[in-house]
PDB file of C-alpha atoms in Angstrom:
ATOM      1  CA  UNK A   1      79.969  64.413 159.912  1.00 77.00           C
ATOM      2  CA  UNK A   2      78.840  66.982 157.392  1.00 83.00           C
ATOM      3  CA  UNK A   3      78.076  70.473 158.445  1.00 87.00           C
ATOM      4  CA  UNK A   4      74.513  71.209 157.788  1.00 90.00           C
ATOM      5  CA  UNK A   5      72.997  74.162 155.959  1.00 92.00           C
ATOM      6  CA  UNK A   6      76.118  75.369 154.267  1.00 92.00           C
ATOM      7  CA  UNK A   7      74.206  76.024 151.043  1.00 91.00           C
ATOM      8  CA  UNK A   8      70.600  74.923 151.463  1.00 91.00           C
ATOM      9  CA  UNK A   9      68.470  77.293 153.495  1.00 92.00           C
ATOM     10  CA  UNK A  10      67.123  76.123 156.873  1.00 92.00           C
ATOM     11  CA  UNK A  11      63.219  76.161 156.670  1.00 91.00           C
ATOM     12  CA  UNK A  12      62.821  77.827 160.019  1.00 91.00           C
ATOM     13  CA  UNK A  13      65.323  80.822 159.568  1.00 91.00           C
ATOM     14  CA  UNK A  14      65.236  80.940 155.768  1.00 91.00           C
ATOM     15  CA  UNK A  15      69.111  81.390 155.800  1.00 93.00           C
ATOM     16  CA  UNK A  16      72.195  79.261 155.472  1.00 93.00           C
ATOM     17  CA  UNK A  17      73.690  78.819 158.897  1.00 93.00           C
ATOM     18  CA  UNK A  18      76.906  80.844 158.302  1.00 94.00           C
ATOM     19  CA  UNK A  19      74.961  84.022 157.412  1.00 95.00           C
ATOM     20  CA  UNK A  20      72.981  83.977 160.705  1.00 95.00           C
ATOM     21  CA  UNK A  21      76.126  83.059 162.592  1.00 96.00           C
ATOM     22  CA  UNK A  22      78.162  86.006 161.134  1.00 97.00           C
ATOM     23  CA  UNK A  23      75.154  88.586 161.762  1.00 97.00           C
ATOM     24  CA  UNK A  24      75.066  87.418 165.376  1.00 97.00           C
ATOM     25  CA  UNK A  25      78.840  87.858 165.553  1.00 97.00           C
ATOM     26  CA  UNK A  26      78.476  91.411 163.985  1.00 97.00           C
ATOM     27  CA  UNK A  27      75.865  92.183 166.577  1.00 97.00           C
ATOM     28  CA  UNK A  28      78.424  91.500 169.355  1.00 97.00           C
ATOM     29  CA  UNK A  29      80.992  93.564 167.435  1.00 97.00           C
ATOM     30  CA  UNK A  30      78.404  96.445 167.459  1.00 97.00           C
ATOM     31  CA  UNK A  31      78.399  96.296 171.184  1.00 97.00           C
ATOM     32  CA  UNK A  32      82.266  96.089 171.472  1.00 97.00           C
ATOM     33  CA  UNK A  33      82.665  99.251 169.374  1.00 97.00           C
ATOM     34  CA  UNK A  34      79.600 100.766 170.827  1.00 96.00           C
ATOM     35  CA  UNK A  35      81.085 100.572 174.373  1.00 96.00           C
ATOM     36  CA  UNK A  36      84.181 102.369 173.233  1.00 96.00           C
ATOM     37  CA  UNK A  37      82.116 105.062 171.356  1.00 95.00           C
ATOM     38  CA  UNK A  38      80.081 105.542 174.513  1.00 95.00           C
ATOM     39  CA  UNK A  39      83.302 105.880 176.475  1.00 95.00           C
ATOM     40  CA  UNK A  40      84.493 108.450 174.013  1.00 95.00           C
ATOM     41  CA  UNK A  41      81.320 110.509 174.630  1.00 92.00           C
ATOM     42  CA  UNK A  42      81.742 110.236 178.319  1.00 92.00           C
ATOM     43  CA  UNK A  43      85.527 111.232 178.192  1.00 93.00           C
ATOM     44  CA  UNK A  44      84.915 114.209 175.743  1.00 92.00           C
ATOM     45  CA  UNK A  45      81.893 115.607 177.521  1.00 88.00           C
ATOM     46  CA  UNK A  46      83.688 115.292 180.884  1.00 87.00           C
ATOM     47  CA  UNK A  47      86.973 116.800 179.690  1.00 88.00           C
ATOM     48  CA  UNK A  48      87.901 120.424 180.531  1.00 88.00           C
ATOM     49  CA  UNK A  49      89.782 120.780 177.302  1.00 89.00           C
ATOM     50  CA  UNK A  50      89.268 118.613 174.051  1.00 91.00           C
ATOM     51  CA  UNK A  51      91.432 119.119 171.023  1.00 91.00           C
ATOM     52  CA  UNK A  52      89.769 119.308 167.623  1.00 89.00           C
ATOM     53  CA  UNK A  53      90.787 116.335 165.568  1.00 86.00           C
ATOM     54  CA  UNK A  54      92.384 118.575 162.866  1.00 84.00           C
ATOM     55  CA  UNK A  55      94.705 120.142 165.505  1.00 87.00           C
ATOM     56  CA  UNK A  56      96.026 116.636 166.339  1.00 88.00           C
ATOM     57  CA  UNK A  57      95.692 114.369 163.421  1.00 93.00           C
ATOM     58  CA  UNK A  58      96.339 114.262 159.786  1.00 93.00           C
ATOM     59  CA  UNK A  59      93.069 114.626 157.892  1.00 94.00           C
ATOM     60  CA  UNK A  60      94.496 114.191 154.203  1.00 94.00           C
ATOM     61  CA  UNK A  61      95.952 110.814 155.144  1.00 95.00           C
ATOM     62  CA  UNK A  62      92.751 109.820 156.974  1.00 96.00           C
ATOM     63  CA  UNK A  63      90.604 110.901 153.969  1.00 96.00           C
ATOM     64  CA  UNK A  64      92.835 108.839 151.754  1.00 96.00           C
ATOM     65  CA  UNK A  65      92.416 105.887 153.962  1.00 96.00           C
ATOM     66  CA  UNK A  66      88.657 106.365 153.887  1.00 97.00           C
ATOM     67  CA  UNK A  67      88.641 106.305 150.076  1.00 97.00           C
ATOM     68  CA  UNK A  68      90.947 103.165 150.180  1.00 97.00           C
ATOM     69  CA  UNK A  69      88.639 101.310 152.623  1.00 97.00           C
ATOM     70  CA  UNK A  70      85.441 102.343 150.628  1.00 97.00           C
ATOM     71  CA  UNK A  71      87.093 100.941 147.424  1.00 97.00           C
ATOM     72  CA  UNK A  72      87.982  97.796 149.226  1.00 97.00           C
ATOM     73  CA  UNK A  73      84.349  97.279 150.128  1.00 97.00           C
ATOM     74  CA  UNK A  74      83.336  97.768 146.440  1.00 97.00           C
ATOM     75  CA  UNK A  75      86.005  95.222 145.321  1.00 97.00           C
ATOM     76  CA  UNK A  76      84.793  92.788 147.995  1.00 97.00           C
ATOM     77  CA  UNK A  77      81.200  92.822 146.908  1.00 97.00           C
ATOM     78  CA  UNK A  78      82.454  92.583 143.229  1.00 96.00           C
ATOM     79  CA  UNK A  79      84.361  89.567 143.960  1.00 97.00           C
ATOM     80  CA  UNK A  80      81.242  87.893 145.354  1.00 96.00           C
ATOM     81  CA  UNK A  81      79.214  88.941 142.319  1.00 96.00           C
ATOM     82  CA  UNK A  82      81.916  87.501 140.045  1.00 96.00           C
ATOM     83  CA  UNK A  83      81.554  84.132 141.724  1.00 96.00           C
ATOM     84  CA  UNK A  84      77.809  84.540 141.203  1.00 94.00           C
ATOM     85  CA  UNK A  85      78.505  85.059 137.419  1.00 94.00           C
ATOM     86  CA  UNK A  86      80.702  81.971 137.415  1.00 95.00           C
ATOM     87  CA  UNK A  87      83.848  83.934 136.704  1.00 95.00           C
ATOM     88  CA  UNK A  88      86.508  82.735 139.009  1.00 97.00           C
ATOM     89  CA  UNK A  89      89.437  84.667 137.405  1.00 97.00           C
ATOM     90  CA  UNK A  90      87.511  87.976 138.205  1.00 96.00           C
ATOM     91  CA  UNK A  91      86.835  86.789 141.634  1.00 97.00           C
ATOM     92  CA  UNK A  92      90.741  86.345 142.072  1.00 97.00           C
ATOM     93  CA  UNK A  93      91.355  89.804 140.758  1.00 97.00           C
ATOM     94  CA  UNK A  94      88.765  91.616 142.858  1.00 97.00           C
ATOM     95  CA  UNK A  95      89.695  89.624 146.006  1.00 98.00           C
ATOM     96  CA  UNK A  96      93.313  90.440 145.364  1.00 98.00           C
ATOM     97  CA  UNK A  97      92.448  94.106 144.956  1.00 98.00           C
ATOM     98  CA  UNK A  98      90.506  93.889 148.373  1.00 98.00           C
ATOM     99  CA  UNK A  99      93.520  92.587 150.274  1.00 98.00           C
ATOM    100  CA  UNK A 100      95.766  95.138 148.507  1.00 98.00           C
ATOM    101  CA  UNK A 101      93.525  97.981 149.726  1.00 98.00           C
ATOM    102  CA  UNK A 102      93.552  96.575 153.197  1.00 98.00           C
ATOM    103  CA  UNK A 103      97.342  96.455 153.171  1.00 98.00           C
ATOM    104  CA  UNK A 104      97.462 100.082 151.836  1.00 98.00           C
ATOM    105  CA  UNK A 105      95.177 101.142 154.632  1.00 98.00           C
ATOM    106  CA  UNK A 106      97.485  99.582 157.164  1.00 98.00           C
ATOM    107  CA  UNK A 107     100.594 101.184 155.622  1.00 98.00           C
ATOM    108  CA  UNK A 108      99.030 104.543 155.695  1.00 97.00           C
ATOM    109  CA  UNK A 109      98.059 103.889 159.259  1.00 97.00           C
ATOM    110  CA  UNK A 110     101.523 102.882 160.206  1.00 97.00           C
ATOM    111  CA  UNK A 111     102.814 106.214 158.849  1.00 96.00           C
ATOM    112  CA  UNK A 112     100.327 108.060 161.002  1.00 96.00           C
ATOM    113  CA  UNK A 113     101.277 106.203 164.032  1.00 96.00           C
ATOM    114  CA  UNK A 114     104.901 106.492 163.333  1.00 96.00           C
ATOM    115  CA  UNK A 115     104.656 110.182 163.036  1.00 96.00           C
ATOM    116  CA  UNK A 116     102.665 110.428 166.308  1.00 95.00           C
ATOM    117  CA  UNK A 117     105.395 108.434 168.083  1.00 95.00           C
ATOM    118  CA  UNK A 118     108.118 110.514 166.579  1.00 95.00           C
ATOM    119  CA  UNK A 119     106.799 113.761 167.943  1.00 94.00           C
ATOM    120  CA  UNK A 120     106.123 112.003 171.371  1.00 94.00           C
ATOM    121  CA  UNK A 121     102.326 111.720 171.043  1.00 94.00           C
ATOM    122  CA  UNK A 122     101.792 108.509 172.786  1.00 94.00           C
ATOM    123  CA  UNK A 123      98.597 106.958 174.159  1.00 93.00           C
ATOM    124  CA  UNK A 124      99.486 108.121 177.687  1.00 92.00           C
ATOM    125  CA  UNK A 125      99.900 111.782 176.426  1.00 92.00           C
ATOM    126  CA  UNK A 126      96.325 112.758 176.635  1.00 93.00           C
ATOM    127  CA  UNK A 127      92.859 111.432 176.936  1.00 94.00           C
ATOM    128  CA  UNK A 128      92.199 112.321 173.370  1.00 95.00           C
ATOM    129  CA  UNK A 129      95.207 110.328 172.246  1.00 95.00           C
ATOM    130  CA  UNK A 130      94.260 107.340 174.597  1.00 96.00           C
ATOM    131  CA  UNK A 131      90.886 107.010 173.062  1.00 96.00           C
ATOM    132  CA  UNK A 132      92.301 107.636 169.438  1.00 96.00           C
ATOM    133  CA  UNK A 133      94.814 104.932 169.740  1.00 97.00           C
ATOM    134  CA  UNK A 134      92.391 102.426 171.354  1.00 97.00           C
ATOM    135  CA  UNK A 135      89.628 102.917 168.776  1.00 97.00           C
ATOM    136  CA  UNK A 136      91.909 103.030 165.756  1.00 97.00           C
ATOM    137  CA  UNK A 137      94.056 100.268 167.192  1.00 97.00           C
ATOM    138  CA  UNK A 138      91.035  97.871 167.629  1.00 98.00           C
ATOM    139  CA  UNK A 139      89.860  98.885 164.146  1.00 98.00           C
ATOM    140  CA  UNK A 140      93.271  98.184 162.797  1.00 97.00           C
ATOM    141  CA  UNK A 141      93.253  94.674 164.432  1.00 98.00           C
ATOM    142  CA  UNK A 142      89.961  93.980 162.532  1.00 98.00           C
ATOM    143  CA  UNK A 143      91.658  95.076 159.291  1.00 98.00           C
ATOM    144  CA  UNK A 144      94.475  92.509 159.968  1.00 98.00           C
ATOM    145  CA  UNK A 145      91.863  89.976 160.763  1.00 98.00           C
ATOM    146  CA  UNK A 146      90.177  90.622 157.554  1.00 98.00           C
ATOM    147  CA  UNK A 147      93.388  90.338 155.549  1.00 98.00           C
ATOM    148  CA  UNK A 148      93.998  86.910 157.123  1.00 98.00           C
ATOM    149  CA  UNK A 149      90.442  85.797 156.314  1.00 98.00           C
ATOM    150  CA  UNK A 150      90.495  87.216 152.745  1.00 98.00           C
ATOM    151  CA  UNK A 151      93.953  85.884 152.157  1.00 98.00           C
ATOM    152  CA  UNK A 152      92.819  82.391 152.948  1.00 98.00           C
ATOM    153  CA  UNK A 153      89.796  82.759 150.667  1.00 98.00           C
ATOM    154  CA  UNK A 154      92.072  84.058 147.898  1.00 97.00           C
ATOM    155  CA  UNK A 155      94.687  81.421 148.234  1.00 96.00           C
ATOM    156  CA  UNK A 156      94.392  78.060 149.776  1.00 96.00           C
ATOM    157  CA  UNK A 157      90.700  78.341 150.648  1.00 96.00           C
ATOM    158  CA  UNK A 158      89.673  79.017 147.025  1.00 96.00           C
ATOM    159  CA  UNK A 159      90.252  75.385 146.094  1.00 96.00           C
ATOM    160  CA  UNK A 160      86.694  74.880 147.420  1.00 96.00           C
ATOM    161  CA  UNK A 161      85.510  76.542 144.202  1.00 96.00           C
ATOM    162  CA  UNK A 162      86.292  73.201 142.323  1.00 96.00           C
ATOM    163  CA  UNK A 163      84.592  70.917 144.862  1.00 95.00           C
ATOM    164  CA  UNK A 164      81.712  72.952 146.223  1.00 94.00           C
ATOM    165  CA  UNK A 165      81.226  76.193 144.380  1.00 95.00           C
ATOM    166  CA  UNK A 166      77.914  77.294 146.023  1.00 95.00           C
ATOM    167  CA  UNK A 167      79.430  76.709 149.555  1.00 95.00           C
ATOM    168  CA  UNK A 168      82.432  78.842 148.499  1.00 96.00           C
ATOM    169  CA  UNK A 169      80.346  81.611 147.182  1.00 96.00           C
ATOM    170  CA  UNK A 170      78.590  81.667 150.643  1.00 96.00           C
ATOM    171  CA  UNK A 171      81.765  81.851 152.437  1.00 96.00           C
ATOM    172  CA  UNK A 172      82.888  84.757 150.348  1.00 97.00           C
ATOM    173  CA  UNK A 173      79.436  86.448 150.982  1.00 96.00           C
ATOM    174  CA  UNK A 174      79.741  86.170 154.797  1.00 97.00           C
ATOM    175  CA  UNK A 175      83.456  87.169 154.721  1.00 97.00           C
ATOM    176  CA  UNK A 176      82.126  90.309 152.823  1.00 97.00           C
ATOM    177  CA  UNK A 177      79.581  90.971 155.607  1.00 97.00           C
ATOM    178  CA  UNK A 178      82.515  91.033 158.028  1.00 98.00           C
ATOM    179  CA  UNK A 179      84.716  93.298 155.761  1.00 98.00           C
ATOM    180  CA  UNK A 180      81.841  95.806 155.168  1.00 97.00           C
ATOM    181  CA  UNK A 181      81.301  96.043 158.833  1.00 98.00           C
ATOM    182  CA  UNK A 182      85.010  96.937 159.210  1.00 98.00           C
ATOM    183  CA  UNK A 183      84.404  99.619 156.602  1.00 97.00           C
ATOM    184  CA  UNK A 184      81.315 100.723 158.373  1.00 97.00           C
ATOM    185  CA  UNK A 185      83.150 101.231 161.709  1.00 97.00           C
ATOM    186  CA  UNK A 186      85.736 103.424 159.925  1.00 97.00           C
ATOM    187  CA  UNK A 187      83.000 105.473 158.295  1.00 97.00           C
ATOM    188  CA  UNK A 188      82.029 106.482 161.883  1.00 96.00           C
ATOM    189  CA  UNK A 189      85.507 106.684 163.375  1.00 96.00           C
ATOM    190  CA  UNK A 190      86.749 108.958 160.667  1.00 96.00           C
ATOM    191  CA  UNK A 191      84.403 111.912 161.384  1.00 95.00           C
ATOM    192  CA  UNK A 192      84.213 111.337 165.135  1.00 94.00           C
ATOM    193  CA  UNK A 193      87.975 111.238 165.731  1.00 95.00           C
ATOM    194  CA  UNK A 194      89.357 113.520 162.842  1.00 94.00           C
ATOM    195  CA  UNK A 195      86.759 115.978 161.870  1.00 92.00           C
ATOM    196  CA  UNK A 196      85.103 117.028 165.278  1.00 87.00           C
TER     197      UNK A 196
ATOM    198  CA  UNK B   1      73.225  79.544 136.079  1.00 46.00           C
ATOM    199  CA  UNK B   2      70.000  80.912 134.491  1.00 51.00           C
ATOM    200  CA  UNK B   3      70.024  83.968 132.212  1.00 54.00           C
ATOM    201  CA  UNK B   4      67.595  85.869 134.464  1.00 59.00           C
ATOM    202  CA  UNK B   5      69.832  85.281 137.503  1.00 80.00           C
ATOM    203  CA  UNK B   6      72.927  86.499 135.675  1.00 83.00           C
ATOM    204  CA  UNK B   7      70.914  89.679 134.587  1.00 86.00           C
ATOM    205  CA  UNK B   8      70.036  90.258 138.201  1.00 88.00           C
ATOM    206  CA  UNK B   9      73.563  90.125 139.374  1.00 89.00           C
ATOM    207  CA  UNK B  10      74.607  92.583 136.508  1.00 89.00           C
ATOM    208  CA  UNK B  11      71.861  94.945 137.752  1.00 90.00           C
ATOM    209  CA  UNK B  12      73.441  94.677 141.326  1.00 91.00           C
ATOM    210  CA  UNK B  13      76.800  95.542 140.078  1.00 93.00           C
ATOM    211  CA  UNK B  14      75.508  98.776 138.561  1.00 94.00           C
ATOM    212  CA  UNK B  15      73.993  99.665 141.874  1.00 94.00           C
ATOM    213  CA  UNK B  16      77.268  98.981 143.625  1.00 96.00           C
ATOM    214  CA  UNK B  17      79.039 101.408 141.363  1.00 96.00           C
ATOM    215  CA  UNK B  18      76.642 104.131 142.037  1.00 96.00           C
ATOM    216  CA  UNK B  19      76.716 103.497 145.762  1.00 97.00           C
ATOM    217  CA  UNK B  20      80.628 103.711 145.471  1.00 97.00           C
ATOM    218  CA  UNK B  21      80.335 107.225 143.858  1.00 97.00           C
ATOM    219  CA  UNK B  22      77.865 108.327 146.323  1.00 97.00           C
ATOM    220  CA  UNK B  23      80.220 107.193 149.316  1.00 97.00           C
ATOM    221  CA  UNK B  24      83.120 109.081 147.642  1.00 97.00           C
ATOM    222  CA  UNK B  25      80.936 112.180 147.165  1.00 97.00           C
ATOM    223  CA  UNK B  26      79.817 112.112 150.828  1.00 97.00           C
ATOM    224  CA  UNK B  27      83.453 111.728 151.979  1.00 96.00           C
ATOM    225  CA  UNK B  28      84.382 114.762 150.129  1.00 96.00           C
ATOM    226  CA  UNK B  29      81.326 116.742 151.403  1.00 96.00           C
ATOM    227  CA  UNK B  30      82.112 115.775 155.132  1.00 95.00           C
ATOM    228  CA  UNK B  31      85.661 116.748 154.795  1.00 95.00           C
ATOM    229  CA  UNK B  32      84.835 120.060 153.076  1.00 95.00           C
ATOM    230  CA  UNK B  33      82.323 120.964 155.718  1.00 94.00           C
ATOM    231  CA  UNK B  34      84.781 120.196 158.477  1.00 92.00           C
ATOM    232  CA  UNK B  35      87.077 122.935 157.121  1.00 91.00           C
ATOM    233  CA  UNK B  36      84.397 125.541 157.776  1.00 91.00           C
ATOM    234  CA  UNK B  37      84.834 124.853 161.459  1.00 88.00           C
ATOM    235  CA  UNK B  38      81.236 125.206 162.521  1.00 90.00           C
ATOM    236  CA  UNK B  39      80.092 125.381 166.046  1.00 88.00           C
ATOM    237  CA  UNK B  40      80.550 122.070 167.902  1.00 87.00           C
ATOM    238  CA  UNK B  41      76.724 121.358 167.949  1.00 90.00           C
ATOM    239  CA  UNK B  42      76.364 122.002 164.207  1.00 93.00           C
ATOM    240  CA  UNK B  43      79.554 120.202 163.207  1.00 92.00           C
ATOM    241  CA  UNK B  44      78.596 117.045 165.244  1.00 92.00           C
ATOM    242  CA  UNK B  45      75.105 117.057 163.810  1.00 94.00           C
ATOM    243  CA  UNK B  46      76.190 117.388 160.148  1.00 95.00           C
ATOM    244  CA  UNK B  47      78.999 114.949 160.514  1.00 95.00           C
ATOM    245  CA  UNK B  48      76.809 112.263 162.195  1.00 95.00           C
ATOM    246  CA  UNK B  49      73.994 112.794 159.588  1.00 96.00           C
ATOM    247  CA  UNK B  50      76.540 112.210 156.754  1.00 97.00           C
ATOM    248  CA  UNK B  51      78.005 109.258 158.480  1.00 96.00           C
ATOM    249  CA  UNK B  52      74.594 107.653 159.012  1.00 96.00           C
ATOM    250  CA  UNK B  53      73.770 108.101 155.343  1.00 97.00           C
ATOM    251  CA  UNK B  54      77.115 106.487 154.358  1.00 97.00           C
ATOM    252  CA  UNK B  55      76.648 103.782 156.847  1.00 96.00           C
ATOM    253  CA  UNK B  56      73.136 102.995 155.738  1.00 96.00           C
ATOM    254  CA  UNK B  57      74.291 102.827 152.018  1.00 97.00           C
ATOM    255  CA  UNK B  58      77.090 100.228 152.977  1.00 97.00           C
ATOM    256  CA  UNK B  59      74.595  98.233 155.102  1.00 96.00           C
ATOM    257  CA  UNK B  60      71.833  98.362 152.694  1.00 96.00           C
ATOM    258  CA  UNK B  61      73.503  97.590 149.354  1.00 95.00           C
ATOM    259  CA  UNK B  62      77.077  95.970 150.154  1.00 96.00           C
ATOM    260  CA  UNK B  63      75.598  93.906 153.181  1.00 95.00           C
ATOM    261  CA  UNK B  64      72.238  93.345 151.178  1.00 93.00           C
ATOM    262  CA  UNK B  65      70.176  94.439 154.137  1.00 94.00           C
ATOM    263  CA  UNK B  66      67.719  96.011 151.608  1.00 92.00           C
ATOM    264  CA  UNK B  67      66.485  92.530 150.826  1.00 89.00           C
ATOM    265  CA  UNK B  68      67.192  90.175 153.719  1.00 91.00           C
ATOM    266  CA  UNK B  69      65.269  87.712 155.800  1.00 93.00           C
ATOM    267  CA  UNK B  70      63.076  88.658 158.779  1.00 93.00           C
ATOM    268  CA  UNK B  71      65.325  86.949 161.433  1.00 95.00           C
ATOM    269  CA  UNK B  72      68.361  89.034 160.510  1.00 95.00           C
ATOM    270  CA  UNK B  73      66.114  92.273 160.910  1.00 96.00           C
ATOM    271  CA  UNK B  74      65.085  90.954 164.349  1.00 95.00           C
ATOM    272  CA  UNK B  75      68.700  90.414 165.342  1.00 95.00           C
ATOM    273  CA  UNK B  76      69.397  94.008 164.175  1.00 96.00           C
ATOM    274  CA  UNK B  77      66.592  95.573 165.976  1.00 97.00           C
ATOM    275  CA  UNK B  78      67.585  94.087 169.243  1.00 96.00           C
ATOM    276  CA  UNK B  79      71.252  95.233 168.515  1.00 96.00           C
ATOM    277  CA  UNK B  80      69.989  98.767 167.810  1.00 96.00           C
ATOM    278  CA  UNK B  81      68.053  98.830 171.130  1.00 97.00           C
ATOM    279  CA  UNK B  82      71.101  97.865 173.129  1.00 96.00           C
ATOM    280  CA  UNK B  83      73.405 100.135 171.114  1.00 95.00           C
ATOM    281  CA  UNK B  84      71.088 103.159 171.829  1.00 94.00           C
ATOM    282  CA  UNK B  85      71.134 102.135 175.426  1.00 94.00           C
ATOM    283  CA  UNK B  86      74.941 102.231 175.469  1.00 93.00           C
ATOM    284  CA  UNK B  87      75.018 105.633 173.955  1.00 91.00           C
ATOM    285  CA  UNK B  88      72.853 106.971 176.684  1.00 90.00           C
ATOM    286  CA  UNK B  89      74.997 105.628 179.449  1.00 89.00           C
ATOM    287  CA  UNK B  90      77.014 108.809 179.470  1.00 87.00           C
ATOM    288  CA  UNK B  91      73.886 110.822 180.129  1.00 84.00           C
ATOM    289  CA  UNK B  92      73.104 108.741 183.045  1.00 83.00           C
ATOM    290  CA  UNK B  93      76.598 109.138 184.321  1.00 80.00           C
ATOM    291  CA  UNK B  94      76.396 113.000 184.191  1.00 78.00           C
ATOM    292  CA  UNK B  95      72.933 113.271 185.806  1.00 78.00           C
ATOM    293  CA  UNK B  96      74.200 111.212 188.760  1.00 73.00           C
ATOM    294  CA  UNK B  97      74.898 114.180 191.049  1.00 67.00           C
ATOM    295  CA  UNK B  98      76.145 111.992 193.840  1.00 65.00           C
ATOM    296  CA  UNK B  99      79.518 111.399 192.248  1.00 57.00           C
ATOM    297  CA  UNK B 100      80.039 115.132 191.677  1.00 55.00           C
ATOM    298  CA  UNK B 101      82.395 116.818 194.111  1.00 57.00           C
TER     299      UNK B 101
END
């Protein structure tokens, strides 16, 4: 059986199915992270003492990671635009750069975590560190998920460009929606955890 | 692919670059302001305003929300309503005096 509406638009929604599906998924993701942000507010307001982010965390490294993740969002959207312009070579380059940026993000994060563990700052040390590790850990899992997804679309999955180019372009577009969401979450995590 | 379509995409690409520069600039601004160590209220307000601007740029241009179908907007309006509800849960928790010792 053929999957319907991978390219042509459904007349009632005006969308191809994957786009609506991914947006609904992202809506559920907003609630997942929203619940944790809400918990953060509750914990912080209820705490007798709450450290400033800059006392506990490494702001230069986090700023670097912010730049890395924003750059990866740009290369992601450029990879989609390259497919729209029929330039598969450029797609490969931009998608490769997106994955590279995601890996750099994880390496920097690993250094941050490693340093925390070295000085004995574990999730159980304080409420601040508990919510810090929960939020950044969940976000990190999303980055890993994005690397797997984008890695597939860069490697074996890119064969679809030969057989069904429009369908493949749509796949890259919705993978982009997910990846930009991961960037969006970090845009809020960074000031909330590090700068306040 | 038609000429007009390719021109459209090229225009998009120029927009992406401008958004990229804006996001970098706003990152620098928010970090710079954090070094001033403002009062908690001022710091939270400024940081959240900048984060909302950055988030809107990503959602509008990279996620193409600036020109999307009605159904997607409907889904997002519902999401925002529930998200705001979530953010107000702590307020409810703190006004519940029964749980206070």
